[in-house]
DNA sequence: GAGCGATGACGACAATTCTGATAGTCGACG
DNA sequence: CGTCGACTATCAGAATTGTCGTCATCGCTC
C-alpha cells in the first residue's frame, strides 16, 4: 500500500486531497504545518509528500530543505501558487520531484502522483523521455530541450510534437494527427494542422536540423538524424 | 433497433461513420448519393438520415427537399462543410433537424444523434431548452436568445450560463462553477470565474434585467424575474 | 456612520488557438 | 520540359481564454 502525506495549512484543500487520494486507493496522512510533517516522515512509512509552498510559520521550501538534510529519498510534489518561475526553480534545486501549479484538477494531480511513484519505484530517475537527435522531451515534466536549450511550446504544440516523437521515423497521417491532437475524427478542410506544424518547425528547426518532413497528400514524419541523409 | 442511413459520396467519411455508429449499437445503411438514399428511405425502416451537404449530382439540399415532399417525419442531420450560415439557415428551412459543422469529433456527432432521436421519440419537437425570463437556451442546438434576439456566447461563456440556468434561483458556489466549467477541483486564487461572469453579464444584462446576482463570499445565483424584486 | 479589510467587477493586456488568404512547391501528365 | 492542378507553408488577423492590477463595494467593527 502506498501512503501519501498531505501538508497544507488550509483545511479545505487538505480534505479535498484526502478524499481524492483515498478514493484513488492511496493511504493518506495529514499535516497542517511543516513541523507535523517532518514528524510524520520520521515516523517512517510515507511514500510521497504533497506540500503546499504557501504556509505560515514553516513554508514548503523550509520543510523541503529540512527534510532533505536527512532524507534524500522520499519524493516530494510541491503545490505552487500561481506563476512563480523562481519558486519552481528553487523547489527543484532543493530536491522537489515535481510541482503542480494552482489551479489544477484532480485528474492532473493524480497523473503527476503516479508518474512520480513510477519513477521512484523503478529505482533511479527514469522519467519518460522521448528523444530524437538533439530533441529531448520529458513528458512527465512537460519540458522540451533542443541542443540542450529549453524550448517553450504551447499545450497544442507540445502534444503535436509528442505524437510525432512517439512514432519517430514512421509516417503519421493527417487523420491520425487530427484525431490524437485535436480530437477531430472526420475529414475536413481545416488547416489548423498545417499551421501548427509550421509553429513547431519554427521553434525546433534550425540550420542543419529539420526533422519534420512532409509526406505529400498523406501526413508528416519526424526523422531521426541517422535516417536523415 | 435503430437504423441510421449515412449519405455521403466520400467513402472515407462513410466508413468512419459506419464503424462509429455500429460500435455505438446502431444499425446502419449506406448510400453514396441522393438517389440511392431516397430509395433506401422509401424501402422504410430508416430512423434517421445523416447527409453530407456537399455531394455531386444531387446535393444534400436537393435530397432533403425531395425527401420532405413525401416524408416529413424521418429526422435528418446535415453535415455542413465549414462556416456557411446560409447553408445552415437553408437546411433548417427545408426541414433538417440539426446540422453539424466540420470538423467534428465522434463524441459530438453521437451526442447530436441521440438528441435528435430523443426528440423524435417523444413525439413532438421538444428540445432541451432552459428558460429564465427572457433568456432561452437551446442546449441541443447550442443557441441562446434573449428577448428573442440571438446572442453569441463563446464555448466557456455558454457553459457557465448553462450551469447557472440549470440551477435557476438557487445558489451555485464558486467551487461548483470552477469544477463544472473549468474542471478545476482545488481552491486557488484564479479570477477567471469573475472575468467570465463579467463577460456573460455584459452580453445578456440590460436596463431592467440583471439576473446574475453575486452572493458574496460564496458564489452566484441566476434569478428568475418572479423572484427578482 | 467612519474606517478597514476582504471580496468582487472589470479594464488592459498577453498568450493561445484557429480561420482565411495568399503564395509557393510538388508531381503528374502531356 | 512546361503546364496545370492539387497540396502545403506561412502570414495576418480575429476570437477566445486567462492573468494581473486597480478600483469599487460590501459588511464588519469600533
Coordinates of C-alpha atoms (C1' of nucleotides) in Angstrom, one line a residue:
Chain A
X1 CA 0.0 0.0 0.0
X2 CA 1.2 3.5 -0.8
X3 CA 1.0 6.2 1.8
X4 CA 0.9 9.9 0.8
X5 CA 1.4 12.7 3.2
X6 CA -0.6 15.8 2.6
X7 CA 0.9 19.0 4.0
X8 CA -1.2 22.1 3.8
X9 CA -2.5 24.7 6.2
X10 CA -5.8 25.1 4.5
X11 CA -8.3 22.5 5.8
X12 CA -10.4 22.7 2.6
X13 CA -7.6 21.8 0.3
X14 CA -6.4 19.1 2.7
X15 CA -9.8 17.5 2.9
X16 CA -10.3 17.5 -0.8
X17 CA -6.9 15.9 -1.4
X18 CA -7.6 13.4 1.3
X19 CA -10.9 12.3 -0.2
X20 CA -9.5 12.3 -3.7
X21 CA -6.5 10.2 -2.8
X22 CA -8.4 7.8 -0.6
X23 CA -10.8 7.4 -3.5
X24 CA -7.9 6.5 -5.7
X25 CA -6.8 3.8 -3.3
X26 CA -3.9 5.6 -1.6
X27 CA -3.4 5.7 2.2
X28 CA -3.1 9.3 3.4
X29 CA -1.7 11.1 6.3
X30 CA -2.4 14.7 7.1
X31 CA -0.3 17.6 8.4
X32 CA -1.2 21.2 8.7
X33 CA 2.3 22.5 9.1
X34 CA 5.9 21.7 8.4
X35 CA 6.8 20.5 11.9
X36 CA 4.0 18.0 12.0
X37 CA 5.0 16.9 8.5
X38 CA 8.6 16.3 9.5
X39 CA 7.4 14.2 12.4
X40 CA 5.2 12.1 10.2
X41 CA 8.0 11.4 7.7
X42 CA 10.4 10.5 10.5
X43 CA 7.9 8.0 11.8
X44 CA 8.5 6.3 8.5
X45 CA 6.0 4.8 6.1
X46 CA 5.5 7.8 3.9
X47 CA 6.0 7.1 0.2
X48 CA 5.3 10.6 -1.1
X49 CA 4.7 14.1 0.2
X50 CA 2.4 16.7 -1.3
X51 CA 3.4 20.1 0.1
X52 CA 1.9 23.5 -0.3
X53 CA 4.5 26.2 -0.8
X54 CA 2.5 28.8 0.9
X55 CA 2.2 28.0 4.6
X56 CA 2.7 30.3 7.6
X57 CA 5.5 29.5 10.0
X58 CA 7.4 26.9 8.1
X59 CA 6.7 27.2 4.4
X60 CA 7.1 24.5 1.8
X61 CA 10.7 25.4 1.0
X62 CA 11.9 25.3 4.6
X63 CA 10.1 22.0 5.0
X64 CA 11.8 20.6 1.9
X65 CA 15.2 21.8 3.0
X66 CA 15.0 20.3 6.4
X67 CA 13.6 17.1 5.1
X68 CA 16.4 16.7 2.5
X69 CA 19.0 17.3 5.3
X70 CA 18.3 13.7 6.4
X71 CA 16.2 12.1 3.7
X72 CA 17.0 12.4 0.1
X73 CA 14.8 9.6 -1.0
X74 CA 11.1 10.3 -0.2
X75 CA 9.6 12.1 -3.3
X76 CA 8.1 15.5 -2.8
X77 CA 5.4 17.1 -5.0
X78 CA 5.1 20.8 -4.5
X79 CA 1.9 22.8 -4.9
X80 CA 2.9 26.3 -6.1
X81 CA 0.5 29.2 -6.1
X82 CA 0.3 30.9 -9.4
X83 CA 3.0 31.8 -11.8
X84 CA 6.3 31.8 -10.0
X85 CA 9.1 30.5 -12.1
X86 CA 11.6 31.4 -9.3
X87 CA 9.6 29.2 -7.0
X88 CA 9.8 26.3 -9.4
X89 CA 13.5 26.6 -9.9
X90 CA 14.1 27.0 -6.2
X91 CA 11.9 24.0 -5.4
X92 CA 13.6 21.7 -7.9
X93 CA 17.1 22.9 -6.7
X94 CA 16.1 21.9 -3.2
X95 CA 15.2 18.5 -4.4
X96 CA 11.5 18.6 -5.2
X97 CA 10.4 15.9 -7.7
X98 CA 7.8 17.9 -9.4
X99 CA 5.5 20.8 -8.9
X100 CA 1.9 21.5 -9.8
X101 CA 0.7 25.0 -10.3
X102 CA -2.7 26.1 -8.9
X103 CA -5.3 26.0 -10.2
X104 CA -5.3 22.3 -11.1
X105 CA -7.7 19.4 -11.5
X106 CA -8.0 16.1 -9.7
X107 CA -7.1 14.4 -12.9
X108 CA -3.8 16.3 -13.2
X109 CA -2.6 15.8 -9.7
X110 CA -3.4 12.0 -9.8
X111 CA -1.4 11.8 -13.1
X112 CA 1.6 13.6 -11.5
X113 CA 1.5 11.4 -8.4
X114 CA 1.5 8.2 -10.4
X115 CA 4.3 9.5 -12.6
X116 CA 6.5 10.3 -9.6
X117 CA 5.7 6.9 -7.9
X118 CA 6.5 5.1 -11.1
X119 CA 9.9 6.8 -11.3
X120 CA 10.7 6.3 -7.6
X121 CA 9.7 2.6 -7.7
X122 CA 11.8 1.8 -10.7
X123 CA 14.8 2.9 -8.6
X124 CA 16.5 5.5 -10.4
X125 CA 15.4 8.6 -12.2
X126 CA 13.9 7.1 -15.3
X127 CA 11.4 9.6 -16.4
X128 CA 9.5 9.2 -19.6
X129 CA 11.8 11.0 -22.0
X130 CA 11.3 10.9 -25.8
X131 CA 14.5 11.6 -27.7
X132 CA 15.2 12.2 -31.4
X133 CA 18.6 13.5 -32.2
X134 CA 19.0 16.8 -30.3
X135 CA 15.4 16.8 -29.2
X136 CA 14.6 15.6 -25.7
X137 CA 11.0 15.7 -24.5
X138 CA 10.3 15.0 -20.8
X139 CA 6.7 14.0 -21.0
X140 CA 6.2 13.9 -17.2
X141 CA 7.6 17.3 -16.6
X142 CA 6.2 18.7 -19.8
X143 CA 9.6 20.2 -20.8
X144 CA 11.5 20.2 -24.1
X145 CA 15.1 20.8 -24.9
X146 CA 16.7 21.1 -28.2
X147 CA 20.5 21.0 -28.3
X148 CA 20.3 21.4 -24.5
X149 CA 18.4 24.6 -24.6
X150 CA 14.9 24.8 -23.2
X151 CA 12.2 25.4 -25.8
X152 CA 8.8 26.8 -24.9
X153 CA 5.9 25.1 -26.6
X154 CA 2.2 25.7 -26.0
X155 CA 0.0 22.9 -25.0
X156 CA -1.1 22.1 -28.5
X157 CA 2.3 22.4 -30.0
X158 CA 3.7 20.1 -27.3
X159 CA 1.0 17.5 -28.0
X160 CA 1.6 17.6 -31.7
X161 CA 5.4 17.1 -31.3
X162 CA 4.7 14.3 -28.7
X163 CA 2.6 12.3 -31.2
X164 CA 5.3 12.7 -33.8
X165 CA 8.0 11.7 -31.4
X166 CA 6.1 8.6 -30.3
X167 CA 6.3 7.4 -33.9
X168 CA 9.7 8.7 -34.9
X169 CA 10.8 7.7 -38.4
X170 CA 7.3 6.4 -39.1
X171 CA 4.7 8.2 -41.1
X172 CA 1.9 9.7 -39.2
X173 CA -1.2 10.6 -41.3
X174 CA -3.1 13.8 -41.1
X175 CA -6.1 11.9 -39.9
X176 CA -4.1 10.4 -37.0
X177 CA -2.8 13.8 -36.0
X178 CA -6.1 15.5 -36.1
X179 CA -7.6 12.7 -34.1
X180 CA -4.9 12.5 -31.5
X181 CA -4.2 16.2 -31.0
X182 CA -7.5 17.8 -31.8
X183 CA -9.9 15.0 -31.3
X184 CA -11.3 15.6 -34.7
X185 CA -12.5 12.3 -36.2
X186 CA -13.7 13.4 -39.6
X187 CA -12.1 14.6 -42.7
X188 CA -12.4 18.3 -43.2
X189 CA -10.7 21.2 -44.8
X190 CA -9.3 22.7 -41.6
X191 CA -5.7 24.0 -41.9
X192 CA -5.1 24.0 -38.2
X193 CA -2.7 21.1 -38.5
X194 CA -0.6 22.9 -41.2
X195 CA -0.5 26.0 -39.0
X196 CA 0.7 24.1 -36.0
X197 CA 3.3 22.1 -38.0
X198 CA 4.6 25.5 -39.0
X199 CA 4.7 26.7 -35.4
X200 CA 6.6 23.7 -34.2
X201 CA 9.1 23.8 -37.1
X202 CA 9.8 27.4 -36.3
X203 CA 10.6 26.6 -32.7
X204 CA 12.7 23.5 -33.1
X205 CA 14.2 23.6 -36.6
X206 CA 17.5 25.3 -37.3
X207 CA 20.2 25.3 -39.9
X208 CA 21.1 21.6 -40.4
X209 CA 18.4 20.1 -38.4
X210 CA 14.9 20.0 -39.9
X211 CA 13.4 16.6 -38.9
X212 CA 9.8 17.3 -39.6
X213 CA 9.3 16.2 -43.2
X214 CA 6.1 16.4 -45.2
X215 CA 4.7 13.3 -46.9
X216 CA 2.6 14.9 -49.6
X217 CA -1.0 14.0 -49.5
X218 CA -0.7 11.7 -46.5
X219 CA 0.9 13.3 -43.5
X220 CA 4.2 14.0 -41.7
X221 CA 7.2 12.2 -40.4
X222 CA 9.7 13.0 -37.7
X223 CA 13.1 11.8 -38.9
X224 CA 15.9 10.8 -36.6
X225 CA 19.4 12.1 -37.6
X226 CA 20.5 8.5 -38.6
X227 CA 17.8 8.3 -41.2
X228 CA 18.3 11.8 -42.5
X229 CA 20.5 11.9 -45.4
Chain B
X1 CA -33.3 -1.3 -33.1
X2 CA -32.5 2.0 -34.6
X3 CA -31.3 2.2 -38.1
X4 CA -29.3 5.2 -39.4
X5 CA -28.8 6.0 -43.1
X6 CA -25.5 7.5 -44.0
X7 CA -25.4 9.5 -47.2
X8 CA -22.0 10.7 -48.3
X9 CA -20.1 10.4 -51.5
X10 CA -16.7 10.2 -49.8
X11 CA -16.0 6.5 -48.9
X12 CA -13.7 7.5 -46.1
X13 CA -16.2 9.5 -44.2
X14 CA -18.8 6.9 -44.9
X15 CA -16.8 4.1 -43.5
X16 CA -15.8 6.0 -40.4
X17 CA -19.4 6.9 -39.6
X18 CA -20.4 3.3 -40.3
X19 CA -17.8 1.9 -37.9
X20 CA -18.6 4.5 -35.3
X21 CA -22.3 4.0 -35.4
X22 CA -22.2 0.2 -35.4
X23 CA -19.9 0.5 -32.5
X24 CA -22.5 2.6 -30.7
X25 CA -25.1 -0.1 -31.3
X26 CA -26.9 1.4 -34.2
X27 CA -27.8 -0.4 -37.4
X28 CA -26.6 1.4 -40.5
X29 CA -27.4 1.7 -44.1
X30 CA -25.1 3.3 -46.6
X31 CA -25.7 5.5 -49.7
X32 CA -23.2 7.3 -51.8
X33 CA -25.6 9.6 -53.5
X34 CA -29.1 11.2 -53.1
X35 CA -30.9 8.8 -55.4
X36 CA -29.7 5.7 -53.5
X37 CA -30.6 7.4 -50.3
X38 CA -34.2 8.2 -51.4
X39 CA -34.6 4.5 -52.4
X40 CA -33.4 3.4 -49.0
X41 CA -35.8 5.6 -47.1
X42 CA -38.7 4.6 -49.3
X43 CA -37.9 1.0 -48.5
X44 CA -38.8 2.0 -45.0
X45 CA -37.0 1.2 -41.7
X46 CA -34.8 4.2 -41.6
X47 CA -35.0 6.1 -38.3
X48 CA -32.6 8.9 -39.1
X49 CA -30.5 10.2 -42.0
X50 CA -27.1 11.7 -41.8
X51 CA -26.5 13.6 -45.0
X52 CA -23.5 15.5 -46.3
X53 CA -24.4 18.7 -48.0
X54 CA -21.5 18.6 -50.5
X55 CA -22.2 15.9 -52.9
X56 CA -22.0 15.8 -56.7
X57 CA -25.2 15.3 -58.7
X58 CA -27.8 15.5 -56.0
X59 CA -26.5 17.5 -53.1
X60 CA -27.8 17.4 -49.5
X61 CA -30.4 20.2 -50.0
X62 CA -31.9 18.6 -53.1
X63 CA -32.1 15.3 -51.3
X64 CA -33.7 16.9 -48.3
X65 CA -36.2 18.8 -50.5
X66 CA -37.3 15.6 -52.3
X67 CA -37.4 13.6 -49.2
X68 CA -39.7 16.2 -47.4
X69 CA -42.0 16.2 -50.4
X70 CA -43.3 12.8 -49.2
X71 CA -41.9 12.3 -45.8
X72 CA -41.9 14.9 -43.1
X73 CA -41.2 12.6 -40.3
X74 CA -37.8 11.0 -40.7
X75 CA -35.2 13.2 -38.9
X76 CA -32.3 14.5 -40.9
X77 CA -28.9 15.5 -39.6
X78 CA -26.9 17.6 -42.1
X79 CA -23.1 17.6 -42.3
X80 CA -22.1 21.1 -43.4
X81 CA -18.7 22.0 -44.6
X82 CA -17.0 24.9 -42.9
X83 CA -18.7 28.1 -42.0
X84 CA -21.7 28.7 -44.0
X85 CA -24.5 30.3 -42.0
X86 CA -26.6 30.5 -45.2
X87 CA -26.4 26.7 -45.6
X88 CA -27.5 26.3 -42.0
X89 CA -30.5 28.5 -42.5
X90 CA -31.4 26.9 -45.8
X91 CA -31.1 23.4 -44.3
X92 CA -33.3 24.2 -41.3
X93 CA -35.9 25.9 -43.5
X94 CA -36.1 22.8 -45.7
X95 CA -36.7 20.7 -42.6
X96 CA -33.4 19.5 -41.4
X97 CA -33.4 18.6 -37.7
X98 CA -29.9 19.7 -36.9
X99 CA -26.6 20.3 -38.5
X100 CA -23.0 19.6 -37.6
X101 CA -20.2 21.7 -38.9
X102 CA -17.0 20.1 -40.0
X103 CA -14.6 19.4 -38.4
X104 CA -16.2 17.4 -35.7
X105 CA -15.5 14.6 -33.3
X106 CA -17.1 11.2 -32.9
X107 CA -18.3 12.3 -29.5
X108 CA -20.1 15.3 -30.9
X109 CA -21.9 13.5 -33.6
X110 CA -23.1 10.7 -31.3
X111 CA -24.4 13.4 -28.9
X112 CA -26.3 15.1 -31.7
X113 CA -27.8 11.8 -32.9
X114 CA -29.1 10.8 -29.5
X115 CA -30.5 14.3 -29.0
X116 CA -32.4 14.1 -32.3
X117 CA -33.6 10.6 -31.6
X118 CA -34.8 11.6 -28.1
X119 CA -36.8 14.4 -29.6
X120 CA -38.3 12.4 -32.4
X121 CA -39.2 9.5 -30.0
X122 CA -41.0 11.8 -27.6
X123 CA -43.2 12.7 -30.4
X124 CA -43.1 16.4 -30.9
X125 CA -40.3 18.9 -31.1
X126 CA -39.3 19.0 -27.5
X127 CA -35.7 20.1 -27.5
X128 CA -33.9 20.7 -24.3
X129 CA -34.5 24.4 -23.7
X130 CA -33.6 26.1 -20.5
X131 CA -35.6 29.3 -19.8
X132 CA -35.3 32.0 -17.3
X133 CA -37.4 35.1 -18.1
X134 CA -36.3 36.4 -21.4
X135 CA -33.4 34.0 -21.7
X136 CA -33.9 30.9 -23.7
X137 CA -31.0 28.5 -24.1
X138 CA -31.4 25.6 -26.6
X139 CA -28.8 23.2 -25.3
X140 CA -29.1 20.8 -28.2
X141 CA -28.5 23.4 -30.8
X142 CA -26.1 25.4 -28.7
X143 CA -28.1 28.6 -29.3
X144 CA -29.2 31.4 -27.0
X145 CA -31.8 34.1 -27.3
X146 CA -32.5 37.0 -25.0
X147 CA -35.7 38.9 -25.7
X148 CA -35.9 36.9 -28.9
X149 CA -32.6 38.2 -30.2
X150 CA -29.8 35.7 -30.8
X151 CA -26.8 36.3 -28.5
X152 CA -23.4 35.0 -29.3
X153 CA -21.6 33.3 -26.4
X154 CA -18.2 31.6 -26.6
X155 CA -17.9 28.0 -25.5
X156 CA -16.9 28.8 -22.0
X157 CA -19.4 31.6 -21.6
X158 CA -22.1 29.2 -22.8
X159 CA -21.2 26.5 -20.4
X160 CA -21.1 29.0 -17.5
X161 CA -24.6 30.3 -18.2
X162 CA -25.8 26.7 -18.7
X163 CA -24.7 25.7 -15.3
X164 CA -26.4 28.8 -13.8
X165 CA -29.6 28.1 -15.7
X166 CA -29.7 24.5 -14.6
X167 CA -29.9 25.8 -11.0
X168 CA -32.0 28.9 -11.5
X169 CA -32.9 30.7 -8.3
X170 CA -30.5 28.5 -6.4
X171 CA -27.1 29.5 -5.2
X172 CA -24.2 28.0 -7.2
X173 CA -20.9 28.1 -5.3
X174 CA -17.6 29.3 -6.8
X175 CA -16.3 25.8 -6.2
X176 CA -19.1 24.2 -8.2
X177 CA -18.7 26.6 -11.1
X178 CA -14.9 26.1 -11.2
X179 CA -15.4 22.4 -11.2
X180 CA -18.2 22.2 -13.7
X181 CA -17.0 24.7 -16.2
X182 CA -13.2 24.7 -15.8
X183 CA -12.6 21.2 -14.3
X184 CA -10.6 22.8 -11.5
X185 CA -11.0 20.9 -8.3
X186 CA -8.9 22.9 -6.0
X187 CA -9.1 26.2 -4.3
X188 CA -7.0 28.8 -5.9
X189 CA -6.7 32.5 -6.4
X190 CA -7.7 32.5 -10.1
X191 CA -10.0 35.2 -11.1
X192 CA -11.1 33.6 -14.3
X193 CA -14.6 33.0 -12.9
X194 CA -15.1 36.6 -12.1
X195 CA -13.9 37.6 -15.6
X196 CA -16.3 35.2 -17.3
X197 CA -19.2 36.3 -15.0
X198 CA -18.4 39.8 -16.2
X199 CA -18.4 38.7 -19.9
X200 CA -21.7 36.9 -19.6
X201 CA -23.3 39.8 -17.8
X202 CA -22.2 42.2 -20.5
X203 CA -23.8 40.0 -23.1
X204 CA -27.2 39.3 -21.5
X205 CA -27.8 42.0 -19.0
X206 CA -29.6 45.2 -19.9
X207 CA -31.5 48.0 -18.3
X208 CA -34.1 46.3 -16.1
X209 CA -32.9 42.8 -16.5
X210 CA -29.8 41.8 -14.5
X211 CA -30.4 38.3 -13.3
X212 CA -26.9 37.2 -12.3
X213 CA -26.5 38.2 -8.7
X214 CA -23.5 37.9 -6.5
X215 CA -23.6 36.1 -3.2
X216 CA -20.6 37.5 -1.5
X217 CA -18.0 35.0 -0.4
X218 CA -20.0 32.1 -1.7
X219 CA -20.9 32.2 -5.3
X220 CA -23.5 33.4 -7.8
X221 CA -27.2 33.0 -8.4
X222 CA -29.3 33.4 -11.6
X223 CA -32.6 34.9 -10.5
X224 CA -35.8 34.4 -12.5
X225 CA -38.0 37.6 -13.0
X226 CA -40.6 36.4 -10.4
X227 CA -38.0 36.2 -7.7
X228 CA -36.4 39.5 -8.7
X229 CA -37.7 42.4 -6.7
Chain C
dG1 C1' -21.7 56.1 10.5
dA2 C1' -16.5 56.2 9.5
dG3 C1' -12.8 53.2 8.7
dC4 C1' -10.9 48.9 7.3
dG5 C1' -10.0 44.5 5.3
dA6 C1' -11.8 41.3 2.3
dT7 C1' -14.1 40.4 -1.8
dG8 C1' -15.7 41.3 -6.5
dA9 C1' -16.0 43.9 -11.0
dC10 C1' -13.8 44.9 -14.8
dG11 C1' -10.4 47.1 -18.0
dA12 C1' -6.0 46.3 -20.1
dC13 C1' -3.2 43.1 -21.8
dA14 C1' -0.7 38.6 -23.1
dA15 C1' -0.9 34.1 -24.9
dT16 C1' -3.1 30.8 -27.4
dT17 C1' -5.9 28.9 -30.8
dC18 C1' -8.0 28.8 -35.1
dT19 C1' -9.5 30.8 -39.8
dG20 C1' -8.9 32.5 -44.3
dA21 C1' -6.0 34.3 -47.9
dT22 C1' -2.0 34.1 -50.5
dA23 C1' 2.0 32.5 -52.4
dG24 C1' 5.0 28.7 -53.1
dT25 C1' 6.0 23.9 -54.3
dC26 C1' 5.4 19.3 -55.9
dG27 C1' 4.4 15.8 -59.0
dA28 C1' 1.6 14.0 -62.8
dC29 C1' 0.7 14.4 -67.4
dG30 C1' 1.0 15.7 -71.9
Chain D
dC1 C1' 10.4 20.1 -70.3
dG2 C1' 6.5 23.0 -69.3
dT3 C1' 1.9 23.5 -67.6
dC4 C1' -1.6 22.6 -64.5
dG5 C1' -3.9 21.5 -60.5
dA6 C1' -3.5 19.9 -56.0
dC7 C1' -1.4 20.3 -51.9
dT8 C1' 1.5 22.8 -48.4
dA9 C1' 3.7 26.8 -45.9
dT10 C1' 3.1 30.8 -43.9
dC11 C1' 1.1 35.3 -42.6
dA12 C1' -2.1 38.3 -40.8
dG13 C1' -5.8 38.8 -38.1
dA14 C1' -10.0 37.5 -35.3
dA15 C1' -11.7 35.2 -31.4
dT16 C1' -11.1 33.2 -27.2
dT17 C1' -9.1 32.3 -22.9
dG18 C1' -6.8 33.6 -19.0
dT19 C1' -3.8 36.9 -15.8
dC20 C1' -3.0 41.0 -13.4
dG21 C1' -3.8 45.3 -11.4
dT22 C1' -6.9 48.8 -9.9
dC23 C1' -10.8 50.5 -8.2
dA24 C1' -15.4 49.9 -6.2
dT25 C1' -18.3 47.8 -2.9
dC26 C1' -19.7 45.1 1.0
dG27 C1' -20.2 44.1 5.6
dC28 C1' -18.0 44.2 9.9
dT29 C1' -16.0 46.7 13.9
dC30 C1' -15.4 50.4 16.7

